[in-house]
Every structure is written in structure tokens, then in C-alpha cells.
Amino acid sequence: MSWHTGTQATSDVLRALLSACVMLSAVVHLDLWANGMNTLDVVGPAFLLNGVGGLVLGVLVLVWRHWLPLLGAVGFGVATLTAFVISTTPGGFFGVHEQWVGIPVWLSAISEIGAIVLGIAALVVERRQTSVQG
């Protein structure tokens, strides 16, 4: 077995970091769901779906060498971060009013920004890799 080099190695590292970001956000959402968010009508099921979906997506990013999991991870980051930002506005998000306070908030926000940036970077690197090979 040999180590990947060049753009393949870059792709491997980006996918690993991307998977970690998506899974961290997922685990934070599952923890929050288990510790009280499950009682909320709309947001509770969304937290559970976010947690389970994020874990599945994190695995797919690692095992399926296709652009779809990368795009899914970017969408995951954008959707989750957007929902949180909306919840910090005066109108809130389905009755939830949050603040930029607490470790779970910052872990999620940073990991979701990471998912967006790393997912886009992986898409670009793999697109270039495909065009060079093709």
C-alpha cells in the first residue's frame, strides 16, 4: 500500500477534516436534542434529523468518492448555520430564540463554517484533479 500524493492527498485530508466538522455538528445537535430540544415541536425533530443525517453524511464523505457527499456537506453547513443565525434574530426560528453563548453554540458554528469552507475546497480540488486526469 502506498500513500497518496499531490491532489489526491489534499483531497483525502480535506475529506477527513470535512467529515470531522459535519460529525461534530451532528453530535452537538444530538446532545442538545437529548437534553431538552426534543420537547420542541418543529425544532426538536429537526435537531434529531440534523444529528442522524450529519453522522450519515460524515461517513459518506469518507467512503463515497463522489461530489454528491461534498455538496451535501456544504448544504448541511449552510442550512444548519443559517437556521441558527435566524434563531438569534428578534423573530427567532419557530419560537426558538438563541444567543451566541455557550460551548455547543460555538462548536456547532465553527464546525459548520468549516464544513462549508472545506466542502467547497474539496469540490475545487477534486474538480481540478478530474480535469487534469481527463
mmCIF file of C-alpha atoms in Angstrom:
data_model
loop_
_atom_site.group_PDB
_atom_site.id
_atom_site.type_symbol
_atom_site.label_atom_id
_atom_site.label_comp_id
_atom_site.label_asym_id
_atom_site.label_seq_id
_atom_site.Cartn_x
_atom_site.Cartn_y
_atom_site.Cartn_z
ATOM 1 C CA MET A 1 0.000 0.000 0.000
ATOM 2 C CA SER A 2 1.339 3.411 -0.894
ATOM 3 C CA TRP A 3 0.406 6.816 0.401
ATOM 4 C CA HIS A 4 -1.480 9.187 -1.828
ATOM 5 C CA THR A 5 0.425 12.226 -3.032
ATOM 6 C CA GLY A 6 -0.397 15.536 -4.678
ATOM 7 C CA THR A 7 -4.023 16.470 -5.203
ATOM 8 C CA GLN A 8 -5.200 13.016 -4.104
ATOM 9 C CA ALA A 9 -3.531 13.526 -0.710
ATOM 10 C CA THR A 10 -5.024 17.013 -0.499
ATOM 11 C CA SER A 11 -8.442 15.564 -1.274
ATOM 12 C CA ASP A 12 -8.003 12.895 1.410
ATOM 13 C CA VAL A 13 -7.105 15.474 4.073
ATOM 14 C CA LEU A 14 -9.941 17.809 3.069
ATOM 15 C CA ARG A 15 -12.462 14.955 3.188
ATOM 16 C CA ALA A 16 -11.224 13.808 6.613
ATOM 17 C CA LEU A 17 -11.458 17.311 8.081
ATOM 18 C CA LEU A 18 -14.833 17.872 6.406
ATOM 19 C CA SER A 19 -16.172 14.637 7.854
ATOM 20 C CA ALA A 20 -14.956 15.639 11.322
ATOM 21 C CA CYS A 21 -16.695 19.030 11.046
ATOM 22 C CA VAL A 22 -20.013 17.569 9.909
ATOM 23 C CA MET A 23 -19.921 14.845 12.564
ATOM 24 C CA LEU A 24 -19.035 17.329 15.329
ATOM 25 C CA SER A 25 -22.044 19.463 14.450
ATOM 26 C CA ALA A 26 -24.191 16.316 14.297
ATOM 27 C CA VAL A 27 -23.070 15.110 17.730
ATOM 28 C CA VAL A 28 -23.668 18.545 19.274
ATOM 29 C CA HIS A 29 -27.199 18.565 17.822
ATOM 30 C CA LEU A 30 -27.895 15.039 19.100
ATOM 31 C CA ASP A 31 -26.666 16.053 22.559
ATOM 32 C CA LEU A 32 -28.841 19.165 22.563
ATOM 33 C CA TRP A 33 -31.798 17.124 21.318
ATOM 34 C CA ALA A 34 -31.320 14.591 24.137
ATOM 35 C CA ASN A 35 -31.019 17.376 26.717
ATOM 36 C CA GLY A 36 -34.213 19.302 26.091
ATOM 37 C CA MET A 37 -34.580 20.297 22.456
ATOM 38 C CA ASN A 38 -36.609 17.116 21.837
ATOM 39 C CA THR A 39 -39.579 18.768 23.555
ATOM 40 C CA LEU A 40 -39.944 21.456 20.874
ATOM 41 C CA ASP A 41 -42.460 20.832 18.090
ATOM 42 C CA VAL A 42 -40.575 21.781 14.920
ATOM 43 C CA VAL A 43 -37.015 22.323 16.093
ATOM 44 C CA GLY A 44 -36.865 19.105 18.130
ATOM 45 C CA PRO A 45 -37.340 16.744 15.177
ATOM 46 C CA ALA A 46 -35.049 18.988 13.099
ATOM 47 C CA PHE A 47 -32.265 18.549 15.682
ATOM 48 C CA LEU A 48 -32.702 14.773 15.591
ATOM 49 C CA LEU A 49 -32.708 14.733 11.787
ATOM 50 C CA ASN A 50 -29.678 17.023 11.744
ATOM 51 C CA GLY A 51 -27.805 14.730 14.131
ATOM 52 C CA VAL A 52 -28.550 11.460 12.365
ATOM 53 C CA GLY A 53 -28.196 12.968 8.896
ATOM 54 C CA GLY A 54 -24.888 14.583 9.827
ATOM 55 C CA LEU A 55 -23.447 11.288 11.040
ATOM 56 C CA VAL A 56 -24.518 9.527 7.845
ATOM 57 C CA LEU A 57 -23.174 12.371 5.717
ATOM 58 C CA GLY A 58 -19.872 12.349 7.598
ATOM 59 C CA VAL A 59 -19.406 8.662 6.798
ATOM 60 C CA LEU A 60 -20.425 9.167 3.154
ATOM 61 C CA VAL A 61 -17.830 11.916 2.715
ATOM 62 C CA LEU A 62 -15.168 9.375 3.711
ATOM 63 C CA VAL A 63 -16.330 6.259 1.876
ATOM 64 C CA TRP A 64 -18.024 7.521 -1.299
ATOM 65 C CA ARG A 65 -15.554 9.257 -3.608
ATOM 66 C CA HIS A 66 -18.155 11.335 -5.404
ATOM 67 C CA TRP A 67 -19.016 15.013 -5.470
ATOM 68 C CA LEU A 68 -22.517 14.471 -4.026
ATOM 69 C CA PRO A 69 -21.453 13.935 -0.377
ATOM 70 C CA LEU A 70 -19.235 17.016 -0.650
ATOM 71 C CA LEU A 71 -22.142 19.084 -1.933
ATOM 72 C CA GLY A 72 -24.349 17.584 0.779
ATOM 73 C CA ALA A 73 -21.837 18.595 3.445
ATOM 74 C CA VAL A 74 -21.738 22.168 2.137
ATOM 75 C CA GLY A 75 -25.552 22.265 2.140
ATOM 76 C CA PHE A 76 -25.603 20.792 5.647
ATOM 77 C CA GLY A 77 -23.281 23.526 6.893
ATOM 78 C CA VAL A 78 -25.170 26.324 5.150
ATOM 79 C CA ALA A 79 -28.619 25.133 6.269
ATOM 80 C CA THR A 80 -27.649 24.461 9.867
ATOM 81 C CA LEU A 81 -25.692 27.683 10.322
ATOM 82 C CA THR A 82 -28.443 29.708 8.634
ATOM 83 C CA ALA A 83 -31.095 28.231 10.932
ATOM 84 C CA PHE A 84 -29.002 29.142 13.968
ATOM 85 C CA VAL A 85 -28.348 32.686 12.748
ATOM 86 C CA ILE A 86 -32.088 33.137 12.142
ATOM 87 C CA SER A 87 -32.759 31.901 15.688
ATOM 88 C CA THR A 88 -30.564 34.728 17.038
ATOM 89 C CA THR A 89 -32.709 37.407 15.387
ATOM 90 C CA PRO A 90 -35.554 39.109 17.272
ATOM 91 C CA GLY A 91 -38.114 36.991 15.383
ATOM 92 C CA GLY A 92 -36.383 33.733 16.270
ATOM 93 C CA PHE A 93 -36.772 30.414 14.475
ATOM 94 C CA PHE A 94 -40.054 28.557 15.095
ATOM 95 C CA GLY A 95 -40.242 30.073 18.567
ATOM 96 C CA VAL A 96 -36.596 29.415 19.461
ATOM 97 C CA HIS A 97 -34.512 32.456 20.438
ATOM 98 C CA GLU A 98 -30.793 31.761 20.799
ATOM 99 C CA GLN A 99 -27.694 33.768 21.634
ATOM 100 C CA TRP A 100 -24.047 33.421 20.653
ATOM 101 C CA VAL A 101 -23.242 31.985 24.072
ATOM 102 C CA GLY A 102 -22.016 28.592 25.218
ATOM 103 C CA ILE A 103 -19.674 25.870 24.075
ATOM 104 C CA PRO A 104 -22.259 23.924 21.995
ATOM 105 C CA VAL A 105 -23.129 27.088 20.050
ATOM 106 C CA TRP A 106 -19.511 27.836 19.192
ATOM 107 C CA LEU A 107 -18.607 24.210 18.458
ATOM 108 C CA SER A 108 -21.521 23.987 16.036
ATOM 109 C CA ALA A 109 -20.947 27.355 14.393
ATOM 110 C CA ILE A 110 -17.225 26.788 13.856
ATOM 111 C CA SER A 111 -17.735 23.237 12.604
ATOM 112 C CA GLU A 112 -20.487 24.368 10.214
ATOM 113 C CA ILE A 113 -18.293 27.146 8.820
ATOM 114 C CA GLY A 114 -15.573 24.510 8.495
ATOM 115 C CA ALA A 115 -17.959 22.225 6.621
ATOM 116 C CA ILE A 116 -18.795 24.988 4.152
ATOM 117 C CA VAL A 117 -15.183 26.033 3.528
ATOM 118 C CA LEU A 118 -13.718 22.506 3.452
ATOM 119 C CA GLY A 119 -16.534 21.162 1.287
ATOM 120 C CA ILE A 120 -16.035 23.893 -1.302
ATOM 121 C CA ALA A 121 -12.259 23.395 -1.180
ATOM 122 C CA ALA A 122 -12.647 19.636 -1.702
ATOM 123 C CA LEU A 123 -15.008 20.208 -4.629
ATOM 124 C CA VAL A 124 -12.492 22.563 -6.251
ATOM 125 C CA VAL A 125 -9.509 20.247 -5.646
ATOM 126 C CA GLU A 126 -11.341 17.192 -6.948
ATOM 127 C CA ARG A 127 -12.698 19.102 -9.950
ATOM 128 C CA ARG A 128 -9.159 20.173 -10.862
ATOM 129 C CA GLN A 129 -7.924 16.626 -10.319
ATOM 130 C CA THR A 130 -10.597 15.274 -12.678
ATOM 131 C CA SER A 131 -9.875 17.876 -15.368
ATOM 132 C CA VAL A 132 -6.115 17.173 -15.212
ATOM 133 C CA GLN A 133 -6.682 13.402 -15.499
ATOM 134 C CA GLY A 134 -9.393 13.688 -18.139
#
